[in-house]
Coordinates of C-alpha atoms and ligand atoms in Angstrom, one line a residue:
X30 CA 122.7 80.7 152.7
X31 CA 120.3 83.4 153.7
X32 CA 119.6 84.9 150.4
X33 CA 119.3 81.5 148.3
X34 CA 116.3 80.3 151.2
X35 CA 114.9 83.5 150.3
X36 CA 115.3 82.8 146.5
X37 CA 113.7 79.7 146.7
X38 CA 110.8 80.7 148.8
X39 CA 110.0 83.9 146.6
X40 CA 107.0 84.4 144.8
X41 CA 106.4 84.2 140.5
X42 CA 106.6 88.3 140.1
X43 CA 109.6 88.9 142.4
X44 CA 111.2 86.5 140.2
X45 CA 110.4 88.0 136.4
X46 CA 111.4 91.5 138.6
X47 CA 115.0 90.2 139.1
X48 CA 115.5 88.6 135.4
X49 CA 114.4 92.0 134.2
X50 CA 116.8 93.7 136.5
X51 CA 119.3 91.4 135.2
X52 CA 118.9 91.8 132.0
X53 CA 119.2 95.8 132.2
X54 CA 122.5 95.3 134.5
X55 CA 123.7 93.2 131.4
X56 CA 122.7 95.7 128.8
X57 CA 123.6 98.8 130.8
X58 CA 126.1 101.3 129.4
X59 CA 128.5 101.5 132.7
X60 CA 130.5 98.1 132.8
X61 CA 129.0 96.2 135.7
X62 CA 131.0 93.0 137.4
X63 CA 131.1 91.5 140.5
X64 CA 134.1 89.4 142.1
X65 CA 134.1 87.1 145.1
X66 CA 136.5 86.4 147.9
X67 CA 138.4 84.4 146.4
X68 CA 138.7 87.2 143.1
X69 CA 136.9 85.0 141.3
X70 CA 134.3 86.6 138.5
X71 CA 130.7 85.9 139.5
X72 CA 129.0 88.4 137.7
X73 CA 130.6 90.5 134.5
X74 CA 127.7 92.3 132.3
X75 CA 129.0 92.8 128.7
X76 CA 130.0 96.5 129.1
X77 CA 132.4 95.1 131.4
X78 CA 133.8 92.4 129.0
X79 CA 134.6 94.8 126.2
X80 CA 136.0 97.3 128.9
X81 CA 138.4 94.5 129.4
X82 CA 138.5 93.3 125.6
X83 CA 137.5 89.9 126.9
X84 CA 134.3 87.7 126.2
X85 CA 132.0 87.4 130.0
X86 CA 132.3 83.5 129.4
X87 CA 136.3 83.8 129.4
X88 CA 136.3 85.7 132.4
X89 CA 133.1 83.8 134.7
X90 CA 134.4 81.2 137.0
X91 CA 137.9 82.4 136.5
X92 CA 139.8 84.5 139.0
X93 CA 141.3 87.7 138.2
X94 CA 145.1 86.6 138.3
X95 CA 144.2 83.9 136.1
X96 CA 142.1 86.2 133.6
X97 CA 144.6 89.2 133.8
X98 CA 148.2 88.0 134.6
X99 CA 150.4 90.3 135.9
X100 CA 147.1 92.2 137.6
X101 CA 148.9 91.5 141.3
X102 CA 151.0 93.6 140.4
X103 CA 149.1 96.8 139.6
X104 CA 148.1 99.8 141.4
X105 CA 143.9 98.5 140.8
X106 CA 144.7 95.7 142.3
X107 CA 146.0 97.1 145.7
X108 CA 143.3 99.4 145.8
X109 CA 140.9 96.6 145.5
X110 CA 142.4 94.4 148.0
X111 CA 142.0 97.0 150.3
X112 CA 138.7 97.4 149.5
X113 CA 138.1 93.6 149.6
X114 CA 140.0 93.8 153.3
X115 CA 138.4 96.9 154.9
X116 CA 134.9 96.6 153.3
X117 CA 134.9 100.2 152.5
X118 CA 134.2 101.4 149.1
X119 CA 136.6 103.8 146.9
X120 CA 136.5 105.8 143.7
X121 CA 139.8 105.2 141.1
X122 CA 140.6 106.4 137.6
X123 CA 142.4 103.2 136.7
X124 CA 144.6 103.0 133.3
X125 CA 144.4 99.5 131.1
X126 CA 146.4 98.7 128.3
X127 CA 144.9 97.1 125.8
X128 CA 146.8 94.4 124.1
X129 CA 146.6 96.3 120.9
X130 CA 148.6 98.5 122.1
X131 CA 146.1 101.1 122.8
X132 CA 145.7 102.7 126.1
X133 CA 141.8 102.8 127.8
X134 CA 141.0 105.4 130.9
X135 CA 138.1 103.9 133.1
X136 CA 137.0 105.4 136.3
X137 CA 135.7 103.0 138.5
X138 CA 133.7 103.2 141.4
X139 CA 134.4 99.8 143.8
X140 CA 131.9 99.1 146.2
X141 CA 132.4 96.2 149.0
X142 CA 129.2 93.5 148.9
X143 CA 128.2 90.4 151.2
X144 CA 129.7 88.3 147.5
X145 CA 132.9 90.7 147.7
X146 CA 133.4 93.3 145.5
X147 CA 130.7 94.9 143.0
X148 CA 133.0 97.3 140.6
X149 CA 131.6 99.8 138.1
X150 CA 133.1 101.3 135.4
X151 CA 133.0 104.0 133.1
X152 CA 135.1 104.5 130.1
X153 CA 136.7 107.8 130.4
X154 CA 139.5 107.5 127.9
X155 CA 138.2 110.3 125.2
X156 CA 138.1 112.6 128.3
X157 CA 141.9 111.9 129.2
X158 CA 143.2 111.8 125.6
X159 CA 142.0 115.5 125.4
X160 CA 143.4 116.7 128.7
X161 CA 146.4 114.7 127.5
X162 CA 146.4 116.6 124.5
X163 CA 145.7 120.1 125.9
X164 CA 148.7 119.8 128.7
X165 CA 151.1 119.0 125.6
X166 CA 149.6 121.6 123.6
X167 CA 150.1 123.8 126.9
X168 CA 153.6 122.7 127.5
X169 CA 154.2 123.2 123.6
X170 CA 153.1 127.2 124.1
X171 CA 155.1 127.2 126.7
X172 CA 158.0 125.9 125.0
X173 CA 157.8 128.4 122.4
X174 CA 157.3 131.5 124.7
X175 CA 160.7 130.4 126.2
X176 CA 162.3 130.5 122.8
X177 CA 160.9 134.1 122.7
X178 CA 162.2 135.0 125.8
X179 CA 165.2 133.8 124.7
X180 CA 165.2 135.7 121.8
X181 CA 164.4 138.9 123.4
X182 CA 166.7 138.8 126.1
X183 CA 169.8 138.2 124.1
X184 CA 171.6 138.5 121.1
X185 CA 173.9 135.9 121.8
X186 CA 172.7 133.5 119.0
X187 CA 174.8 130.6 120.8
X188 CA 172.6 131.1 123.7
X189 CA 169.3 131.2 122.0
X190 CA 170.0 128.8 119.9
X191 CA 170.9 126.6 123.2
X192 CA 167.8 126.7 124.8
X193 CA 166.1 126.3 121.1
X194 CA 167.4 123.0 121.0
X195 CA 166.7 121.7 124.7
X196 CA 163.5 122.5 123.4
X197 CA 163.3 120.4 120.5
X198 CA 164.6 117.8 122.6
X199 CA 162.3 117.9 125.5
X200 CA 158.9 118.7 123.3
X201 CA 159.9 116.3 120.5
X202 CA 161.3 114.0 122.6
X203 CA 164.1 113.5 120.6
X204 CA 167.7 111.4 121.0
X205 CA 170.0 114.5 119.5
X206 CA 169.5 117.8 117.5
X207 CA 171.7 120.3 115.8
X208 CA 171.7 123.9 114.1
X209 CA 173.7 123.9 110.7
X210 CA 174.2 127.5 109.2
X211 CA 173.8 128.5 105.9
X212 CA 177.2 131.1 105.2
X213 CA 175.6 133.1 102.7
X214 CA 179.0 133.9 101.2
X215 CA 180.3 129.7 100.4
X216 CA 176.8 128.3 100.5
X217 CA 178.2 126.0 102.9
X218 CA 176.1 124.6 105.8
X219 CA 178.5 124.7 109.2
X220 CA 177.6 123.1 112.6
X221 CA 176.3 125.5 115.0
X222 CA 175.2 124.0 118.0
X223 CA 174.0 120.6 119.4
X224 CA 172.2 118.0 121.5
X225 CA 172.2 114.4 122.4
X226 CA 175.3 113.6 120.3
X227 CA 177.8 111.4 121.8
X228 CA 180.8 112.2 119.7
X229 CA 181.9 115.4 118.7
X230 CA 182.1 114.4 115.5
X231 CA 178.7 116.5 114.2
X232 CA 180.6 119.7 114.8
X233 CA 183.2 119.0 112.3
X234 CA 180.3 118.5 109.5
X235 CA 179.8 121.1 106.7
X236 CA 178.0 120.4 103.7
X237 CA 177.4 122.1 100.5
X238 CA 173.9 123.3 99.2
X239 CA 172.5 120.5 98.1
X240 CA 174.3 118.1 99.5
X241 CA 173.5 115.7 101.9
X242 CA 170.0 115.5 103.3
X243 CA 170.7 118.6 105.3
X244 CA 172.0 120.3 102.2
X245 CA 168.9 119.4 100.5
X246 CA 166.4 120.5 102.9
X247 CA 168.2 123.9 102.7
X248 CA 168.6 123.4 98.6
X249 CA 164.7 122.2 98.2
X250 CA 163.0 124.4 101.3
X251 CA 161.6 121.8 102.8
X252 CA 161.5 119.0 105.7
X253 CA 163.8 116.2 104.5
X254 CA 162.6 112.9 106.3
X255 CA 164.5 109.7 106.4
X256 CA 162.4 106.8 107.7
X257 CA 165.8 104.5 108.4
X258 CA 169.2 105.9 107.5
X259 CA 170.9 102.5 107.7
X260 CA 168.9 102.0 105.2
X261 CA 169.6 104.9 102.5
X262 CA 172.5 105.2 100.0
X263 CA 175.2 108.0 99.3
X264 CA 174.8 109.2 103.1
X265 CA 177.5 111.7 103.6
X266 CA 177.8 111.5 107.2
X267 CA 177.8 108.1 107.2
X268 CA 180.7 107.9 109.5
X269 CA 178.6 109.9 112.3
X270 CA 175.5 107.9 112.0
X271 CA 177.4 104.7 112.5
X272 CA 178.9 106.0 115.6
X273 CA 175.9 107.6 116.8
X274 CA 173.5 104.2 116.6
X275 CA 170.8 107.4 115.1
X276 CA 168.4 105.7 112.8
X277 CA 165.3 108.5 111.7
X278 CA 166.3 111.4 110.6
X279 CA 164.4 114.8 110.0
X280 CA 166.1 117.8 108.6
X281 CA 163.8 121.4 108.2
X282 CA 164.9 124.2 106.6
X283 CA 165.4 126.9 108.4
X284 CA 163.6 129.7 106.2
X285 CA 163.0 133.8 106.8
X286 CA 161.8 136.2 104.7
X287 CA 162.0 133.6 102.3
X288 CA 165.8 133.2 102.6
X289 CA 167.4 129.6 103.9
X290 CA 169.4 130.6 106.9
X291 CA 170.3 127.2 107.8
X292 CA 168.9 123.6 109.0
X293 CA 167.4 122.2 112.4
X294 CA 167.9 118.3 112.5
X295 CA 166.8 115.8 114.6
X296 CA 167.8 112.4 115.1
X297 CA 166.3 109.7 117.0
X298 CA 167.9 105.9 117.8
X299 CA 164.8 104.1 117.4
X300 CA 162.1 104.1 114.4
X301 CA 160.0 107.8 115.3
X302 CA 156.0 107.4 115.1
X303 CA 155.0 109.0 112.3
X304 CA 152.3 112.1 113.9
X305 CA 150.7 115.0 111.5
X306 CA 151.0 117.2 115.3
X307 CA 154.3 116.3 115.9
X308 CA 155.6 116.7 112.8
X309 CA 153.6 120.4 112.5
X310 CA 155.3 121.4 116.3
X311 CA 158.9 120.6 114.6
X312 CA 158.3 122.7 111.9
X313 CA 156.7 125.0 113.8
X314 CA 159.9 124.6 116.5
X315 CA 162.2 125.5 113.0
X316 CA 160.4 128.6 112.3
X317 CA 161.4 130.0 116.1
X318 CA 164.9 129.0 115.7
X319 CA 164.9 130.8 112.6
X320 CA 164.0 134.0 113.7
X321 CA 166.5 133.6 116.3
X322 CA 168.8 133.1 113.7
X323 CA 167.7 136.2 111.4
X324 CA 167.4 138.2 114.8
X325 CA 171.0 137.7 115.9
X326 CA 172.7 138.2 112.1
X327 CA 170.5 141.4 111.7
X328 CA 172.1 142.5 115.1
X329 CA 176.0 140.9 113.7
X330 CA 175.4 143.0 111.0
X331 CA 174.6 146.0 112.2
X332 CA 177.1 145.6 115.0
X333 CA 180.3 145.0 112.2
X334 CA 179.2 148.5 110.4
X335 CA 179.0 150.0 113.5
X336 CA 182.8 148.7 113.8
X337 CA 183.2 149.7 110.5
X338 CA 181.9 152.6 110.7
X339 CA 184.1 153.5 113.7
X340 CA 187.2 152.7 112.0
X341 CA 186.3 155.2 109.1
X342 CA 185.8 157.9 111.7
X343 CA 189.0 157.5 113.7
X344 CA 191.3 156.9 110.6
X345 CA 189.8 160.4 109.3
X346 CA 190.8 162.0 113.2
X347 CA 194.5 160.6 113.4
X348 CA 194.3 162.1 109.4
X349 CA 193.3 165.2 110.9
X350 CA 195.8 165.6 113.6
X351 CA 198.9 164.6 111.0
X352 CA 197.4 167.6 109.2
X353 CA 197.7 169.8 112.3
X354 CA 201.1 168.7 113.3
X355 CA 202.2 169.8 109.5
X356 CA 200.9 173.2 109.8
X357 CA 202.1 174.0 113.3
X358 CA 205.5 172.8 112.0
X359 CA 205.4 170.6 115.1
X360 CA 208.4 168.3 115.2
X361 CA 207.5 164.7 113.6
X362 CA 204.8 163.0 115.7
X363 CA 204.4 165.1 118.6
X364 CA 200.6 164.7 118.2
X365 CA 201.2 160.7 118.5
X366 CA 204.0 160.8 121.7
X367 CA 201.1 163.1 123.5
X368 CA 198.2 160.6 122.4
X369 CA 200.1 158.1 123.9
X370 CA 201.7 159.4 127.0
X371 CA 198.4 160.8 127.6
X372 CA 196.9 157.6 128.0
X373 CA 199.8 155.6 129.7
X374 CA 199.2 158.5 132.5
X375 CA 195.5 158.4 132.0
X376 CA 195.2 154.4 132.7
X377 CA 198.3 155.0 135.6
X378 CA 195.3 157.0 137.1
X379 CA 192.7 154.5 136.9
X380 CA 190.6 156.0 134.3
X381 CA 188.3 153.2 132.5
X382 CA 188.1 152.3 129.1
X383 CA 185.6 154.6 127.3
X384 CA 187.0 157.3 129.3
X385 CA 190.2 156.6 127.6
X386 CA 188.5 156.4 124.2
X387 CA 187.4 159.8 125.1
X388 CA 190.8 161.0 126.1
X389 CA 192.8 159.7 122.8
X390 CA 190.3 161.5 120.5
X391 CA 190.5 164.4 122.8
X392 CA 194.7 164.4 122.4
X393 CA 194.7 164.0 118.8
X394 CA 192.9 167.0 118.4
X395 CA 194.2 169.0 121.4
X396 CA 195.5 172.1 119.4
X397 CA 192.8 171.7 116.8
X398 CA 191.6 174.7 117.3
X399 CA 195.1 176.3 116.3
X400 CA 193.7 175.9 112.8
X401 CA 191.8 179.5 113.5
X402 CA 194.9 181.2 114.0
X403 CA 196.9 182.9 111.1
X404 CA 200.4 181.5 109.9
X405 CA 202.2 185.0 110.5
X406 CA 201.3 183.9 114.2
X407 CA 201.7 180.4 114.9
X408 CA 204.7 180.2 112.7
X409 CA 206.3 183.6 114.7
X410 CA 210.0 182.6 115.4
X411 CA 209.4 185.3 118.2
X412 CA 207.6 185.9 121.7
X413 CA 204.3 186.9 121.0
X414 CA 202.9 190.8 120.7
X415 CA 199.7 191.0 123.1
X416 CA 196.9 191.2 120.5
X417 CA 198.8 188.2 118.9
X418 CA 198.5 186.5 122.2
X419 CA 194.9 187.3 122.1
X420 CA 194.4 185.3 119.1
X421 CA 196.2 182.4 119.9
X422 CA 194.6 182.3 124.0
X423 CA 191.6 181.4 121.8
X424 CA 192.6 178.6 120.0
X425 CA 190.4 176.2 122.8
X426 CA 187.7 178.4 122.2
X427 CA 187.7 177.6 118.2
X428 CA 188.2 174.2 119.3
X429 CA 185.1 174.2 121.1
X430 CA 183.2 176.3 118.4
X431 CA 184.2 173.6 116.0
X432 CA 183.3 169.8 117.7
X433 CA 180.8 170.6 119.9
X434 CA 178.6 170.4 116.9
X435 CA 179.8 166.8 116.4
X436 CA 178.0 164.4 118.4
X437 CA 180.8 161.9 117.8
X438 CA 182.9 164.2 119.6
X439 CA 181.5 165.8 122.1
X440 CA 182.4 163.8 124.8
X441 CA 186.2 164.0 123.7
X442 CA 186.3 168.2 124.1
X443 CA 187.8 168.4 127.3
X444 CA 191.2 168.4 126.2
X445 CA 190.8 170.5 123.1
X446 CA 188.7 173.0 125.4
X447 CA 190.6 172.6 128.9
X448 CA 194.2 171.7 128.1
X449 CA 195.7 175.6 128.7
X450 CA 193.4 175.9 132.1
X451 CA 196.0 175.7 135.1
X452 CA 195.5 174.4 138.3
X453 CA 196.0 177.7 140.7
X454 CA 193.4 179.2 138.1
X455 CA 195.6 181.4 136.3
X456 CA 194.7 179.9 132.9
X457 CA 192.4 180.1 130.0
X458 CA 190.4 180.4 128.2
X459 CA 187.9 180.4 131.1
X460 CA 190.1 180.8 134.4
X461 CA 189.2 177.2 135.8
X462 CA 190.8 175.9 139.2
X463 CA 191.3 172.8 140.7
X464 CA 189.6 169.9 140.0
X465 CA 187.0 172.4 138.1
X466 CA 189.2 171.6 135.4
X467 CA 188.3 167.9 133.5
X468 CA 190.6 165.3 134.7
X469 CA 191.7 164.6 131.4
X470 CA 192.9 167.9 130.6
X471 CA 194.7 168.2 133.5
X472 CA 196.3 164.9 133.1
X473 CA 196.9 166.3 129.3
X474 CA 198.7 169.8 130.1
X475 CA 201.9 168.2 132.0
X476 CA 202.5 165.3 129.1
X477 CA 201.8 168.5 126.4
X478 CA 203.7 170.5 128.1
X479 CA 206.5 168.2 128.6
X480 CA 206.8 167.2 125.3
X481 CA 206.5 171.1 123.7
X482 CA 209.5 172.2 125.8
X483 CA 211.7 169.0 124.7
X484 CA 210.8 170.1 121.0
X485 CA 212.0 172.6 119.1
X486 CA 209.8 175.4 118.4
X487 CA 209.9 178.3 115.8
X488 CA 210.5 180.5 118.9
X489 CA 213.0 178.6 120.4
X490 CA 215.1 175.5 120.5
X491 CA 214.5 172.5 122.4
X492 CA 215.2 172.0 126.4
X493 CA 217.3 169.5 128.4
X494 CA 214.9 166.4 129.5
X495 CA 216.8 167.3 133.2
X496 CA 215.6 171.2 133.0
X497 CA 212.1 170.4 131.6
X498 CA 211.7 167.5 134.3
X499 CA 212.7 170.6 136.8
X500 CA 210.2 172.9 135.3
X501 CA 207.3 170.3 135.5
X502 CA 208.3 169.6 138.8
X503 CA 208.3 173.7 139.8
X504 CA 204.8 174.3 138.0
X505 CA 202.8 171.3 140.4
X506 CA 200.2 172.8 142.3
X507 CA 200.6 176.5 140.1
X508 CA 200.1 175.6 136.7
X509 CA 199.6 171.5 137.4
X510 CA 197.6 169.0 139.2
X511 CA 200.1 167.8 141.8
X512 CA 198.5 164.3 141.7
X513 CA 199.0 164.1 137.5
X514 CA 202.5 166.1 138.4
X515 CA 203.3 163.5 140.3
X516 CA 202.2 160.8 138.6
X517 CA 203.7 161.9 135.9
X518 CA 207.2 162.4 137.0
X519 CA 207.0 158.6 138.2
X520 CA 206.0 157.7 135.0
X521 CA 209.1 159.7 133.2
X522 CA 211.7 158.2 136.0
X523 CA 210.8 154.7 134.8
X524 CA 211.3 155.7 131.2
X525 CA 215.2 157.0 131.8
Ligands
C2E607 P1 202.8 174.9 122.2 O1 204.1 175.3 121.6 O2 202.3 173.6 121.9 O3 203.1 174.9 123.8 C1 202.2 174.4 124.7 C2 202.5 174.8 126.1 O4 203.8 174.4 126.5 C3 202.5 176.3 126.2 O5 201.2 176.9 126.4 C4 203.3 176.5 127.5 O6 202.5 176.2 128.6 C5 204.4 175.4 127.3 N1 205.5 176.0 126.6 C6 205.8 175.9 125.3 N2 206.9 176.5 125.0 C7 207.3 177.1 126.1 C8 208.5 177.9 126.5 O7 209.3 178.2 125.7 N3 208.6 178.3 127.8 C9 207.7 177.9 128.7 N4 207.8 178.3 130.0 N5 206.6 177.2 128.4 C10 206.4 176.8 127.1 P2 201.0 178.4 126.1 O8 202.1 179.2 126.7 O9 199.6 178.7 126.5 O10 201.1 178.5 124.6 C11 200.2 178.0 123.7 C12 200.7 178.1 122.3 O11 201.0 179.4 121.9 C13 202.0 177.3 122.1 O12 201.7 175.9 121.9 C14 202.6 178.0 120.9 O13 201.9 177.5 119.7 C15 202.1 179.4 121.0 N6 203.2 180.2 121.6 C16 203.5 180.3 123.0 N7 204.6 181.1 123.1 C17 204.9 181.5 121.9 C18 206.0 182.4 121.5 O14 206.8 182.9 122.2 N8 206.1 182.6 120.1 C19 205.2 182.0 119.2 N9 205.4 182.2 117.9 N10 204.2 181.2 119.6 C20 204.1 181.0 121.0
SIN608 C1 172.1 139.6 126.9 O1 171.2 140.3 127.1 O2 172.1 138.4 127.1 C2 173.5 140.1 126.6 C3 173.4 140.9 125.3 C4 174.5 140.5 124.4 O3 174.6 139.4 124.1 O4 175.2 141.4 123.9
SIN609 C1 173.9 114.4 105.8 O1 173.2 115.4 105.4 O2 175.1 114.3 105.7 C2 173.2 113.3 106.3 C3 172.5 112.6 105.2 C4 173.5 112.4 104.1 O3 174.7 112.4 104.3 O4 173.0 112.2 103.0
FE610 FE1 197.3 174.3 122.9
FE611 FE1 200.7 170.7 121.6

């Protein structure tokens, strides 16, 4: 009431002031509206409109509500009742869909006047876009560094290959993905590991080279993209797309060092926006999971002639000690009843596992070093002269002399070097005592021992198991440690 008295009382050149003010408010840049009590428009400059994709005339005289339906229910419209309510003014970043489906940012700066509400905006949506964009190219980075990490931290190519495709999922956003393998020898693509699927179906699935979309990706070396599988022919997992409800499709090969290792695909349930970025991050997605792939068959590889490798070596040893059996004219698999009484005892005593690896290389070649000691003496049929005895107390020494040089078997020289040492001292070839001597050697002596005196030798004829089980018994704490003595004997009792 106030201001229109004023109006009408004001003079010519305060009036062409206020047109021209008006008619810069209506041409301004910023979007410029105002909105009474009642939230109707009163004032929308043409910034505004288009902010809004409406015409000024279709918004003046109307109210908000009627203008915007729905708008009651948004978080603008809160923050403007407020306003409206507690005259104060606020600053928002406010997000409008447009109804072509595009998505506007404005940030809008509402100010409380005597009309009601004066509101400016700004359009702000190529600033958001971006930091939209560099977040998912952010969370992208981040995506792959975790498939590195992955990578790095284990060879387990189940694992990487796990948190490769929660990956794929999460960035790509994605209803399921799988790994199939190439096996270089059939040319057959196998299931390797999934996502999102809701039958197990998938895991059953092997295709040839060239067969199948997946088969062709790998075939052809490149992304295979169906736009609607319902809609294509000859599709060889039909059965699993029907159960599945999966309509696109997207298979890339999965290519190192220009070899196909396998396939990543992805399959979504709805139509997938074609995007040039997101079609780039799967590819670029494939390439990681790829050199998982190549990392952990590299590693397969060299682990199985590693294994291969090992099995050559020992085959040669239990070769060897058949040799040394023969020459010693030991009766027919001493060397083997030793080896294996050895390590019964040895795991009785709570030795671990590559201690006992140790400990049957080291009993297999226990008298290996008899193989520097003449026939005319080791084949005697009689007690020993003195400097005969010299030569054969040196057989551990020879033994020593002989593996120490191979680093395969260093760690397995205890018993070849230590198995005549005796537990009061007394023994050779370097007087040792006590638990001086290596455990396993000392575990050795009473099984060697043992089964020397139950054989024949060329100097005399087998014992009674009663009298040798006597001897044993007589020698613990002299020649034997009474813990393996005893152990031993137990051992024995449970045998008879
Ligand atoms: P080996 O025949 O394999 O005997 C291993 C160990 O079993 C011997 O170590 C000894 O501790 C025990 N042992 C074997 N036979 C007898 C035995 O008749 N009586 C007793 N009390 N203990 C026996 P040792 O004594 O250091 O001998 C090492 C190797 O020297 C023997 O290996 C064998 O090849 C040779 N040797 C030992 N005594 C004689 C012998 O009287 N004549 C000949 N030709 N060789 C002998
Ligand atoms: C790991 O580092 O995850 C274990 C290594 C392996 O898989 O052998
Ligand atoms: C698949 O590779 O099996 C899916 C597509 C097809 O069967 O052709
Ligand atoms: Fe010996
Ligand atoms: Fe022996």
């Amino acid at each position: 009431m106030k201001q229109k008295s004023n109006s009408t009382k004001a003079p010519a050149k305060s009036r062409k002031s206020k047109e021209r003010f008006r008619s810069t408010l209506d041409n301004m840049l910023e979007g410029c509206q105002i909105i009474d009590c009642d939230w109707r428009y009163v004032y929308v400059n043409n910034a505004a409109a288009r902010h809004g994709h409406r015409k000024p005339e279709e918004l003046l005289t109307r109210t908000m509500m009627e203008a915007y339906p729905g708008i009651e229910n948004t978080e603008l419209f809160s923050v403007l009742k407020q306003c409206m309510e507690e005259r104060v003014p606020r600053l928002m970043e406010n997000k409008f869909d447009n109804p072509d489906g595009t998505t506007g940012w404005f940030e809008l700066s509402i100010q409380p006047v005597p009309e009601g509400l004066f509101i400016l905006s700004i359009e702000i949506t190529e600033r958001k876009l971006a930091e939209q964009k560099a977040q998912e190219q952010l969370a992208n980075v981040i995506a792959l560094r975790e498939i590195d990490l992955a990578i790095l931290s284990s060879f387990e190519l189940k694992t990487t290959l796990d948190v490769g495709l929660n990956q794929v999922m999460a960035r790509l956003n994605v209803d399921a993905a799988n790994v199939m393998l190439l096996d270089p020898a059939t040319n057959i693509l196998k299931y390797a590991a999934g996502r999102g699927f809701r039958h197990q179906m998938i895991e059953f699935c092997q295709l040839n080279l060239g067969e199948g979309h997946a088969g062709r990706a790998a075939l052809e070396q490149r992304t295979i993209h169906i736009q609607n599988l319902k809609e294509t022919k000859g599709f060889l997992r039909a059965a699993l797309i029907e159960g599945e409800g999966f309509i696109s499709y997207y298979g890339v090969p999965l290519i190192v060092k220009r070899q196909v290792r396998g396939v990543l695909e992805v399959f979504h349930r709805t139509l997938l926006t074609q995007n040039p970025e997101w079609l780039n991050f799967l590819e670029v997605l494939a390439g990681q999971v790829a050199i998982a792939v190549d990392n952990a068959t590299l590693f397969n590889d060299l682990q199985r002639s590693n294994a291969e490798l090992m099995l050559a070596y020992e085959t040669t040893l239990e070769g060897w000690s058949a040799a040394l059996d023969l020459r010693d004219k030991e009766t027919e698999g001493h060397t083997q009843r030793v080896t294996a009484m050895t390590l019964e005892l040895a795991k009785a005593m709570g030795m671990n596992d590559s201690q006992l690896v140790q400990i049957r290389r080291g009993a297999l070649l226990h008298d290996i070093g008899k193989m520097g000691v003449p026939d005319q003496i080791l084949l005697k049929p009689d007690a020993l002269t003195e400097e005969e005895w010299g030569r054969m107390r040196m057989h551990p020494v020879y033994a020593y002399d002989m593996l120490s040089h191979i680093a395969y078997l260093r760690d397995a020289l205890d018993i070849p070097y230590c198995h005549h040492e005796k537990w009061d001292g007394s023994g050779y070839p370097r007087g040792l005592k006590g638990e001086q001597i290596p455990i396993a050697a000392r575990i050795f002596a009473v099984v060697d021992v043992y089964d020397a005196l139950t054989s024949d030798r060329p100097y005399r004829a087998a014992w009674s198991t009663e009298k040798v089980i006597e001897h044993i018994k007589s020698l613990s704490g002299s020649h034997f440690d009474p813990r393996a003595t005893g152990e031993f004997l137990k051992m024995i009792e449970g045998k008879r």
